[in-house]
Tab-separated table of C-alpha atoms in Angstrom:
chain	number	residue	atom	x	y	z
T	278	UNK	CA	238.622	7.000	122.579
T	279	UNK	CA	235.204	8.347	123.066
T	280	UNK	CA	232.766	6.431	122.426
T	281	UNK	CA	230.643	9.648	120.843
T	282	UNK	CA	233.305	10.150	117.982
T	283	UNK	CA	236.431	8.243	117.921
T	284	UNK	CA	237.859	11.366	118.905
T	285	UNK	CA	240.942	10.895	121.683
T	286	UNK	CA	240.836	13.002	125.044
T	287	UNK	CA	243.606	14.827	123.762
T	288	UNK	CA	241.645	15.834	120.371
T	289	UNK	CA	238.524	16.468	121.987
T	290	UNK	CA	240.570	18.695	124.598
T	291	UNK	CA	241.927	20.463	121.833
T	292	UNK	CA	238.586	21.274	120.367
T	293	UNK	CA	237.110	22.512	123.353
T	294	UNK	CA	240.473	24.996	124.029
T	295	UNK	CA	239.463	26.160	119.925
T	296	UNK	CA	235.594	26.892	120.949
T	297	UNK	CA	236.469	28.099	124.174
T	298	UNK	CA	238.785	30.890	122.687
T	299	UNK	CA	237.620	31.097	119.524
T	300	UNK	CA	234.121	31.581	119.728
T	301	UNK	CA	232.242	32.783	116.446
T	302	UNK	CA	235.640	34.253	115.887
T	303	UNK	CA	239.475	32.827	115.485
T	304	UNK	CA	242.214	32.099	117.949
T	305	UNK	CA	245.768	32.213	117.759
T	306	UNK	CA	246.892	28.566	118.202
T	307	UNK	CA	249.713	29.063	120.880
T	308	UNK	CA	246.675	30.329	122.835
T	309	UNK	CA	244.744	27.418	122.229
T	310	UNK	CA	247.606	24.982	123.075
T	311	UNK	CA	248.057	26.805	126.373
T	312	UNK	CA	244.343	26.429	127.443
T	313	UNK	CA	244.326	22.734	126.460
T	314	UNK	CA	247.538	22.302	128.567
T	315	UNK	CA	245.603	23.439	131.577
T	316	UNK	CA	243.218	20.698	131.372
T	317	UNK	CA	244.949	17.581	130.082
T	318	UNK	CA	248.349	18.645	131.620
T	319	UNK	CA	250.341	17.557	127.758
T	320	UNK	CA	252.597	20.755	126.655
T	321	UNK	CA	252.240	23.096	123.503
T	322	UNK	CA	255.341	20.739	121.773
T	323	UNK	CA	253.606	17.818	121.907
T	324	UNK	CA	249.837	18.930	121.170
T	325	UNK	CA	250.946	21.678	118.282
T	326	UNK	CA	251.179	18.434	115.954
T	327	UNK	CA	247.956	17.250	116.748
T	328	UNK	CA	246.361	20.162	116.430
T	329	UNK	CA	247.709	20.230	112.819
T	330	UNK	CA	246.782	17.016	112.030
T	331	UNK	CA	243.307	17.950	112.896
T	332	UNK	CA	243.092	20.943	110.615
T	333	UNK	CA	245.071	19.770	107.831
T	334	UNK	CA	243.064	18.335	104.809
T	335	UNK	CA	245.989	15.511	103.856
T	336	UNK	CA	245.589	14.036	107.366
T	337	UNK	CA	241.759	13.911	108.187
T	338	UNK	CA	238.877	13.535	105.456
T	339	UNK	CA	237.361	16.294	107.494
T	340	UNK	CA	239.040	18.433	109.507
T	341	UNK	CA	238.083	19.581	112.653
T	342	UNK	CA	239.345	22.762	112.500
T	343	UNK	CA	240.250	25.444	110.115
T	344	UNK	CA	243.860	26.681	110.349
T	345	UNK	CA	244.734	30.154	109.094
T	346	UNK	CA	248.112	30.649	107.934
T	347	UNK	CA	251.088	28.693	107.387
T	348	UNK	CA	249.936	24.631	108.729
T	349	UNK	CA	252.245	23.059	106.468
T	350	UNK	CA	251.797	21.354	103.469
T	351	UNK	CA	251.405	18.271	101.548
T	352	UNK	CA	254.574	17.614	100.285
T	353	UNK	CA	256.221	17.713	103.739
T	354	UNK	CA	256.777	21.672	104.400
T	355	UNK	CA	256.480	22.251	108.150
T	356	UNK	CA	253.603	24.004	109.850
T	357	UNK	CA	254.409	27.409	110.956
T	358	UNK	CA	255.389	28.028	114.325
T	359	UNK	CA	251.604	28.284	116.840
T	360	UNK	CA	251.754	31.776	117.807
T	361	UNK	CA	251.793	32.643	114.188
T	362	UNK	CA	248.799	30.717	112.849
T	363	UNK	CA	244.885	31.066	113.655
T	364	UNK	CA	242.075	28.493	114.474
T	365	UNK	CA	238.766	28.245	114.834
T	366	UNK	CA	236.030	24.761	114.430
T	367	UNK	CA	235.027	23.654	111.152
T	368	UNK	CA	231.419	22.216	111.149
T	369	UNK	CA	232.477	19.258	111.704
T	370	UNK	CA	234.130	19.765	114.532
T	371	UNK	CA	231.481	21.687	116.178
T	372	UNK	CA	229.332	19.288	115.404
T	373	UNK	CA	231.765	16.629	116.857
T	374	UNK	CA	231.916	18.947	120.247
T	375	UNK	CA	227.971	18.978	120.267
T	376	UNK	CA	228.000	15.220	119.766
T	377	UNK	CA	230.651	14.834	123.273
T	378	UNK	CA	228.508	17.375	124.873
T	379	UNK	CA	225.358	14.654	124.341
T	380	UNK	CA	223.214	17.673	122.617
T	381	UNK	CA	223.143	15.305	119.356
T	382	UNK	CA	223.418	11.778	119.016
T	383	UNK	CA	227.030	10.292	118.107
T	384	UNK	CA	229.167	11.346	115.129
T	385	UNK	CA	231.154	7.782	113.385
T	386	UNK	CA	234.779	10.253	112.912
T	387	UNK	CA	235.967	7.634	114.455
T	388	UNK	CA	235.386	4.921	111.974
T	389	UNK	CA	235.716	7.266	108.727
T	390	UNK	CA	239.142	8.439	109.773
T	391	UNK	CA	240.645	5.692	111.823
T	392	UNK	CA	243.790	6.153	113.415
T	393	UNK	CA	246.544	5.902	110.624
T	394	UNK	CA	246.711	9.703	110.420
T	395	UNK	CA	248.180	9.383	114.027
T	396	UNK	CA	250.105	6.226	113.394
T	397	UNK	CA	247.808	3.395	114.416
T	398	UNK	CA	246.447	0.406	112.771
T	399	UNK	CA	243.166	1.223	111.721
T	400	UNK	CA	242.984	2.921	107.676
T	401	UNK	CA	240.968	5.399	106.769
T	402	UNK	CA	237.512	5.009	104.820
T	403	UNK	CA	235.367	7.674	102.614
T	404	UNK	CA	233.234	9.584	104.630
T	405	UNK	CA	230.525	9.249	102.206
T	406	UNK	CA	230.467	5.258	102.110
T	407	UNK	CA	230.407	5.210	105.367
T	408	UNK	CA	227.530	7.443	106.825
T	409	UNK	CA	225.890	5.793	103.750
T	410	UNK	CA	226.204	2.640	104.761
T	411	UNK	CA	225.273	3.783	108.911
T	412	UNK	CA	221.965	5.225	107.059
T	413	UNK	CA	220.863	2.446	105.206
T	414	UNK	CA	222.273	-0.293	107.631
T	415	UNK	CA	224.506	-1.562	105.285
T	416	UNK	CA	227.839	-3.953	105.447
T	417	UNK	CA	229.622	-2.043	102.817
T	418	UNK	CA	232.249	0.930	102.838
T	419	UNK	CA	234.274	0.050	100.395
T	420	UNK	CA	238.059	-0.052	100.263
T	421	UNK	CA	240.332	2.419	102.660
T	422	UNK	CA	240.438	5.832	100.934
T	423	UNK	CA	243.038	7.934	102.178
T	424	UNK	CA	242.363	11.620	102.849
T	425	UNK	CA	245.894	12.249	100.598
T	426	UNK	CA	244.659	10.178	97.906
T	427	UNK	CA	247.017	7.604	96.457
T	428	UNK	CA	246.379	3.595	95.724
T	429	UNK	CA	245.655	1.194	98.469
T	430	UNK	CA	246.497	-2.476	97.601
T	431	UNK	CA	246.645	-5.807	99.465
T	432	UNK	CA	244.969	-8.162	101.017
T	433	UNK	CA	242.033	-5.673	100.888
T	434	UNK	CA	239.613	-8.532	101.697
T	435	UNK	CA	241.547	-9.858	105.081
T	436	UNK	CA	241.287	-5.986	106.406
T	437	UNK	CA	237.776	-5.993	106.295
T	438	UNK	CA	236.831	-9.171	108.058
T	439	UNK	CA	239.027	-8.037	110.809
T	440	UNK	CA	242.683	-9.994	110.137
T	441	UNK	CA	245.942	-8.347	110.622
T	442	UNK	CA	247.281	-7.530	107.099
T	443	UNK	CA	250.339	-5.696	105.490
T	444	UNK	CA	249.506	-2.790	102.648
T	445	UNK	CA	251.264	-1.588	99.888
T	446	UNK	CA	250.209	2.195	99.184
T	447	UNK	CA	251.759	3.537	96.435
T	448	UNK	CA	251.731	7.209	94.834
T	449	UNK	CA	249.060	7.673	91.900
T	450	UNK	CA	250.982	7.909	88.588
T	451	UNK	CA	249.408	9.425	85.460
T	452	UNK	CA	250.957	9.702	81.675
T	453	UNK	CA	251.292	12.836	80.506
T	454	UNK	CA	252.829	13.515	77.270
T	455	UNK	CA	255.990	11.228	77.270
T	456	UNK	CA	256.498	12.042	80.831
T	457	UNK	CA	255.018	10.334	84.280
T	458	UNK	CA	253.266	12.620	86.721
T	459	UNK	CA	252.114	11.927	90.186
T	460	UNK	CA	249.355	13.337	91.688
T	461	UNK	CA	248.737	12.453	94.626
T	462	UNK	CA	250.717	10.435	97.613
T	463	UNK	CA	249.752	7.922	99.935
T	464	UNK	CA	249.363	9.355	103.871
T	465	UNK	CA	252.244	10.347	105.563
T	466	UNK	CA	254.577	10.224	102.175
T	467	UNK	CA	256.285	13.351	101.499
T	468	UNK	CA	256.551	14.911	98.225
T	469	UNK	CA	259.527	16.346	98.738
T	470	UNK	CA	261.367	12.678	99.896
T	471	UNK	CA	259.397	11.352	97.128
T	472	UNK	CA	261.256	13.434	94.678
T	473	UNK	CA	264.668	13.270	96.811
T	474	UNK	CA	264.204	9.284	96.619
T	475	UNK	CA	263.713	8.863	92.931
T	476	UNK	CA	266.668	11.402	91.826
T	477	UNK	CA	268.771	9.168	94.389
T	478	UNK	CA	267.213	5.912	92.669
T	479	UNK	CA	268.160	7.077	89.667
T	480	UNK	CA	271.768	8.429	90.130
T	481	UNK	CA	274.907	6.219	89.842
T	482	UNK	CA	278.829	7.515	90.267
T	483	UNK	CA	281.707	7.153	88.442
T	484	UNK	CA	284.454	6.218	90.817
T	485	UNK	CA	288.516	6.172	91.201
T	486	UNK	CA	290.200	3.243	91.214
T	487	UNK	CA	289.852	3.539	95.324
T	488	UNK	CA	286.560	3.919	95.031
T	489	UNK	CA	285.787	7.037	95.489
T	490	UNK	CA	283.564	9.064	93.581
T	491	UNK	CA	284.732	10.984	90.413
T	492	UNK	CA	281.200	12.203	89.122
T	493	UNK	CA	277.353	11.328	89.001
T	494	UNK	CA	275.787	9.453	86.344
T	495	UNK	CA	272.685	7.702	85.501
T	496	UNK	CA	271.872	4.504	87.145
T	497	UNK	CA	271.544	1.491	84.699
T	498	UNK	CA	268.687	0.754	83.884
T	499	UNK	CA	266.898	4.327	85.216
T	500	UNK	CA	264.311	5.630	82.811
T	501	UNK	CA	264.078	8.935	84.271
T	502	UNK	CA	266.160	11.991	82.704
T	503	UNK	CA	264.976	14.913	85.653
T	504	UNK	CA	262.542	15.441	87.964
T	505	UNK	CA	260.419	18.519	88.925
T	506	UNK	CA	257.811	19.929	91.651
T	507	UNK	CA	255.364	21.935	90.133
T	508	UNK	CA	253.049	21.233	93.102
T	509	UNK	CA	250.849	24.249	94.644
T	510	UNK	CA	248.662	24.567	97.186
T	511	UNK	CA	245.625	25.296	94.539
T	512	UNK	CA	246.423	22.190	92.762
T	513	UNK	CA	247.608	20.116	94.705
T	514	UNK	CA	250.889	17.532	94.448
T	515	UNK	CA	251.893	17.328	90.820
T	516	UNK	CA	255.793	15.431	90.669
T	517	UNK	CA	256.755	15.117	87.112
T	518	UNK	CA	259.052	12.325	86.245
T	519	UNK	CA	260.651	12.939	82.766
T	520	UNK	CA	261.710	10.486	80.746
T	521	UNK	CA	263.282	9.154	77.989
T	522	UNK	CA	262.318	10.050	74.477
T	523	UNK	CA	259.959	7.076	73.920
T	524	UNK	CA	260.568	5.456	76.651
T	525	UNK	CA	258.452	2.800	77.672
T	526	UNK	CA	255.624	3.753	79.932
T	527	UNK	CA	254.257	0.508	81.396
T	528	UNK	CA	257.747	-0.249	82.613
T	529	UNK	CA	258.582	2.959	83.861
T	530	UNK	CA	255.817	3.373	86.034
T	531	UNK	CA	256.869	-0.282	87.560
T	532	UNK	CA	260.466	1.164	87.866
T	533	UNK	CA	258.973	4.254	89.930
T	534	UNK	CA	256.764	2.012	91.950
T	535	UNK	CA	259.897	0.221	93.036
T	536	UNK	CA	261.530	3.376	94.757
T	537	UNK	CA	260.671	3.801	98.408
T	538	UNK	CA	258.494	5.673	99.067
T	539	UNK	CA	257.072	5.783	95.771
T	540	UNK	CA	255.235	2.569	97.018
T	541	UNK	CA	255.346	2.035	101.203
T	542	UNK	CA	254.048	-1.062	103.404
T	543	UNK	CA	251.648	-0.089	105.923
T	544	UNK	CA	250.484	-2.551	108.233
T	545	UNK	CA	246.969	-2.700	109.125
T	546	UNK	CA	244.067	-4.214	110.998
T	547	UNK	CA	240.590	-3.350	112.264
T	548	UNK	CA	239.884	-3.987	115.859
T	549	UNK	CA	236.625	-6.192	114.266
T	550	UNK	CA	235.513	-7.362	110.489
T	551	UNK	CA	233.929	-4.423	109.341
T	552	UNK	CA	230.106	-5.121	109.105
T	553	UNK	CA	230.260	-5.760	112.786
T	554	UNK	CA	231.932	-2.465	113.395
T	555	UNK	CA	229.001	-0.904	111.541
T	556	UNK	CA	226.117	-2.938	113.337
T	557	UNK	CA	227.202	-2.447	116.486
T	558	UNK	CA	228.234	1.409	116.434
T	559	UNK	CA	225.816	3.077	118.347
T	560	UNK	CA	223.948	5.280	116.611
T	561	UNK	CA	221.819	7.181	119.392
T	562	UNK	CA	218.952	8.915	118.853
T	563	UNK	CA	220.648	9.162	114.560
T	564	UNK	CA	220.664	12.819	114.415
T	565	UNK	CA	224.560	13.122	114.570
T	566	UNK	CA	224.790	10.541	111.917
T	567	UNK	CA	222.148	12.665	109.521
T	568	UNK	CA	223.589	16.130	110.806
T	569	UNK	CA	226.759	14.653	109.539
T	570	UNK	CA	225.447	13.523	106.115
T	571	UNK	CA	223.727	16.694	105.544
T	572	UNK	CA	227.460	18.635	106.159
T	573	UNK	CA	228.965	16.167	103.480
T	574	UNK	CA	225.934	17.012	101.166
T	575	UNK	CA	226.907	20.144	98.963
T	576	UNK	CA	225.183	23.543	99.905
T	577	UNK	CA	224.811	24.295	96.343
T	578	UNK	CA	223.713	22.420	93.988
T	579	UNK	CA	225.309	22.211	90.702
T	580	UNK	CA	224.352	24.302	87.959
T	581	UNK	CA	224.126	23.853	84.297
T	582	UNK	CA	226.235	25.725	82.178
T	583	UNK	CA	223.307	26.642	80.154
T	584	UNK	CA	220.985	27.613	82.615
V	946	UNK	CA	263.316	-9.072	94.440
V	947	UNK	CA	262.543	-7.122	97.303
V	948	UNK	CA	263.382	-3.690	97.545
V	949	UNK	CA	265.469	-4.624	100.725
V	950	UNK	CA	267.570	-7.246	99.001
V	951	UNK	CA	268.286	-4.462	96.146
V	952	UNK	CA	269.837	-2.206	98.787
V	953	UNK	CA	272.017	-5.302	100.375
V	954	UNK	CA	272.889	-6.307	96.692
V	955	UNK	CA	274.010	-1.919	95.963
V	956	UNK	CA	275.918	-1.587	99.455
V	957	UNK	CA	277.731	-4.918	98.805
V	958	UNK	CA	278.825	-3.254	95.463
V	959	UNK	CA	280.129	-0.458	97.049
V	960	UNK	CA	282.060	-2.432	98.585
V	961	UNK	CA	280.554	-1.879	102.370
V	962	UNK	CA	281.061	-4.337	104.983
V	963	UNK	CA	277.996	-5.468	106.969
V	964	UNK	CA	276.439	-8.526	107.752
V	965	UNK	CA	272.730	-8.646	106.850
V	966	UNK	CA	270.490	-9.877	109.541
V	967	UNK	CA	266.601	-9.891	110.218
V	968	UNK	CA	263.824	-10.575	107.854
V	969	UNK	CA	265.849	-10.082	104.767
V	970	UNK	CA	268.102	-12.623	106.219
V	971	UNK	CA	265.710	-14.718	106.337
V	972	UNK	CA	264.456	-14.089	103.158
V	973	UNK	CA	267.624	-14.706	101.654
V	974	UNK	CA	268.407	-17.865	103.310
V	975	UNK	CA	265.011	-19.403	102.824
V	976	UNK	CA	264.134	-18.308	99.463
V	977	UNK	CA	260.676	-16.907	98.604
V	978	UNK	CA	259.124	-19.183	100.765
V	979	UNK	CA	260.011	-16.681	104.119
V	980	UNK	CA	257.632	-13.504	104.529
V	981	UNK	CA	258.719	-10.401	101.915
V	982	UNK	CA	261.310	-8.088	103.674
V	983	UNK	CA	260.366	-4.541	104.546
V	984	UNK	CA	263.406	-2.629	105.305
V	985	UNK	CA	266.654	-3.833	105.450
V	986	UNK	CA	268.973	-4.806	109.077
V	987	UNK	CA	272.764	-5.043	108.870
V	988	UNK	CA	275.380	-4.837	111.401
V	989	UNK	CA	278.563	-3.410	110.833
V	990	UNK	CA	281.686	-3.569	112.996
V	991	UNK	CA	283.228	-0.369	114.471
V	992	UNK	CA	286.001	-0.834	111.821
V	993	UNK	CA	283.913	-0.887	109.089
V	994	UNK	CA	281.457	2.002	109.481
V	995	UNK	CA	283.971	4.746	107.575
V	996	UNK	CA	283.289	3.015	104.289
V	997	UNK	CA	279.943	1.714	105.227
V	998	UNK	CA	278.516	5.677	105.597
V	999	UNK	CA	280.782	6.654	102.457
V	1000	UNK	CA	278.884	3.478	100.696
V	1001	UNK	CA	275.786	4.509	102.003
V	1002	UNK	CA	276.124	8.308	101.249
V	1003	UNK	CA	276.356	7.603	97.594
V	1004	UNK	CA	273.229	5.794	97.867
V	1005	UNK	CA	271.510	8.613	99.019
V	1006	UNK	CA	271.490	7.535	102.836
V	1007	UNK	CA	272.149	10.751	104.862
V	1008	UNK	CA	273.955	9.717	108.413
V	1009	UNK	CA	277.305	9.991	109.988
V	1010	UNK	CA	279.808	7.659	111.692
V	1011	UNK	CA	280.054	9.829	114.264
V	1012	UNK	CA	275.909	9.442	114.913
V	1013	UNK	CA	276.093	5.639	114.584
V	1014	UNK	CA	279.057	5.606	117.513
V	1015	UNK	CA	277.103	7.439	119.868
V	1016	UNK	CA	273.276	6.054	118.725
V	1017	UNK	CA	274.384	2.063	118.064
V	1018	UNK	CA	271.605	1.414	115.944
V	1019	UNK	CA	269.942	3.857	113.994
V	1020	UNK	CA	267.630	3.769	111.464
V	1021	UNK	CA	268.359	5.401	107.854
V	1022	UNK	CA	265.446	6.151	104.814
V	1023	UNK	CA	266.701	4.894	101.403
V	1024	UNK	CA	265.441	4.605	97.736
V	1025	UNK	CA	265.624	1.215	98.422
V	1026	UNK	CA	263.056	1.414	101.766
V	1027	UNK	CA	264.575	1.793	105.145
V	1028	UNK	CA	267.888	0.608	106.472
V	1029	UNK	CA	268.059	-0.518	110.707
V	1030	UNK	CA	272.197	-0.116	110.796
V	1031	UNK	CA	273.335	-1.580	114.120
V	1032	UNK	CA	276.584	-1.204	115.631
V	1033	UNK	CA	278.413	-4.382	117.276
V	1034	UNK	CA	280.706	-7.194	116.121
V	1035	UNK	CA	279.144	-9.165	113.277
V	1036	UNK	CA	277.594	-12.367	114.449
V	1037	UNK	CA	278.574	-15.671	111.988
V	1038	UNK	CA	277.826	-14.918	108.503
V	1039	UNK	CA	277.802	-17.222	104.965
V	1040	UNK	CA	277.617	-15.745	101.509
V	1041	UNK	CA	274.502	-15.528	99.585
V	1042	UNK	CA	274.364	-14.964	96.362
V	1043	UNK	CA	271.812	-12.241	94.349
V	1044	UNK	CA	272.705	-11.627	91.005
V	1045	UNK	CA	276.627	-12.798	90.957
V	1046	UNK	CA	276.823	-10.604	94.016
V	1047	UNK	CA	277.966	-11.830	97.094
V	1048	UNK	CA	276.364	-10.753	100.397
V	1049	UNK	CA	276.918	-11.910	103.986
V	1050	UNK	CA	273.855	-13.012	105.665
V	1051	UNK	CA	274.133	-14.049	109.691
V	1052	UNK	CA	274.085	-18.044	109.533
């Protein structure tokens, strides 16, 4: 990992292909994967994913590069084969570049995203609480955020002083009406499976007397009557869970949490307790920690309605 | 109950034939005292894995006999959390029993 950005030589390889063909302009991404092959020797099949995961919003708090066309999408759809989708650096991750190249002072991606996006121990945190707490030399980042939303919970406190720990992250459930809705899913959960899983969870058979089966039913016990995927890429996931006419809500949301992977484990730990991974990041001269903050800072302010 | 001793509990129903093995083994020997399961580990003997997949496949678990032959162990995503199936003869087993239902766990 450098020790600029937290970024791996493979990721940082990747960016410089991006710039390097890119420019002020866009590249097509079988391009890019090409030109990163000749300089850290690992082929288009196994950098295409990364590339994706550094593009794609559900993976990183912020991306490193801006994909143009088809990079997948939330609830599980697949990216788009390279030669048919365009790249070029996001802010951030020409400011990330800038920070490897030493022409601005380190950039903490490293300890905002950590490394569950590619499978590794370390969660995720809010970019915000973090470079907040790097500016003000504070202890505190708060809980992990993931980038895809959903609920964190555990042994929350053992994480951050540095133990190994098992978390539960579960799907964020909302009433609606009489129905349940969920609106966002923990990292790496597919909305698709999601759906899949609870439609299995809550489907029983009807079977001979050899067991075989005659016809579907509902499961015993199941509160849930259909499901449905009205998620978009504008708004984002949105699984609706209908239920019962008056069925109880409380327990039906501890029903869904039940179903896999309505609710996943996750294990985790942070290779230190977290206020020493904040005192002793090195900082440099601080002006990739403020350029950072200002690109998290809105370029507009809000306005009134009024005004 | 853990999700994992749900799916052994459902599989059992249907009549599969597996041994359970692993964490929820453990868990099911040594009570809620042993660490929560996370997925689910059974073996199932050669002669067993026709009904175990048709079992499985009404569960929602998406795999064929055929796969489990040539793979040996092979891991399978459920409602119920994940399911390690390995392929070999069944090491000693006693019954446990979840909710009137009786499952093999390895001794």
């Amino acid at each position: 990992m450098s020790s600029r950005t937290g970024l791996s030589v493979v990721e940082v390889g990747l960016l410089r292909a991006v710039e390097l063909l890119a420019g002020d302009e866009i590249a097509r991404c079988s391009d890019v994967l090409v030109a990163a092959a000749a300089t850290d020797g690992l082929g288009p099949r196994y950098t295409w994913p990364v590339l994706v995961d550094l593009g794609v919003p559900w993976r990183r708090h912020l991306p490193l590069v801006e994909l143009l066309g088809n990079a997948g999408s939330i609830v599980g759809d697949p990216a788009a084969d390279a030669q048919y989708v365009e790249v070029r650096l996001s802010r951030v991750g020409a400011l990330a570049l800038a920070a490897e190249r030493g022409e601005t002072g380190p950039v903490p991606l490293g300890l905002v995203e950590g490394s569950w996006y590619a499978d590794g121990p370390v969660p995720p945190f809010d970019p915000e609480r973090v470079v907040g707490a790097l500016l003000a030399a504070g202890a505190d980042v708060g809980l992990p955020a993931m980038p895809s939303g959903g609920v964190v919970s555990g042994d929350l406190e053992g994480l951050l002083a540095g133990r190994a720990v098992r978390l539960r992250l579960s799907c964020r459930i909302v009433a609606v009406g009489g129905d349940l809705v969920i609106t966002e899913t923990p990292m790496g959960v597919a909305g698709d499976e999601v759906l899949q899983r609870i439609a299995e969870r809550a489907t029983d058979h009807v079977r001979d007397a050899h067991g075989l089966p005659l016809r579907s039913i509902r499961r015993k016990g199941s509160p849930v009557v259909d499901v449905e995927d009205l998620t978009t890429m504008r708004d984002g996931v949105r699984l609706v869970v209908r239920l019962d006419d008056g069925a109880d809500l409380r327990a039906a949301k501890e029903w869904l949490l039940d179903v896999w992977p309505v609710t996943v484990e996750r294990d985790a730990r942070l290779p230190a307790p977290m206020p020493e991974l904040l005192d002793r990041w090195d900082r440099g001269d601080g002006t990739g920690l403020r350029a950072l903050a200002d690109l998290l800072t809105p370029d507009v302010p809000p306005t009134s309605p009024l005004t | 109950m853990p999700r994992a001793v749900d799916l052994a509990v459902e599989l059992s129903l249907l009549e599969a034939g597996f041994v359970v093995v692993g964490s929820t083994a453990r868990w099911l020997v040594s009570g809620a005292g042993a660490p929560e399961p996370r997925d689910l580990d059974v073996v199932v003997e050669a002669r067993e894995l026709d009904p175990f997949v048709d079992a499985l496949r009404l569960l929602g678990g998406t795999t064929t006999a055929a796969r489990l032959r040539r793979c040996r162990d092979v891991r399978i995503r459920t409602a119920w959390g994940p399911l390690d199936v390995f392929l070999g003869p069944a090491p000693a087993s006693r019954d446990a029993r979840v909710r009137d239902v009786v499952v093999l766990v390895a001794a």
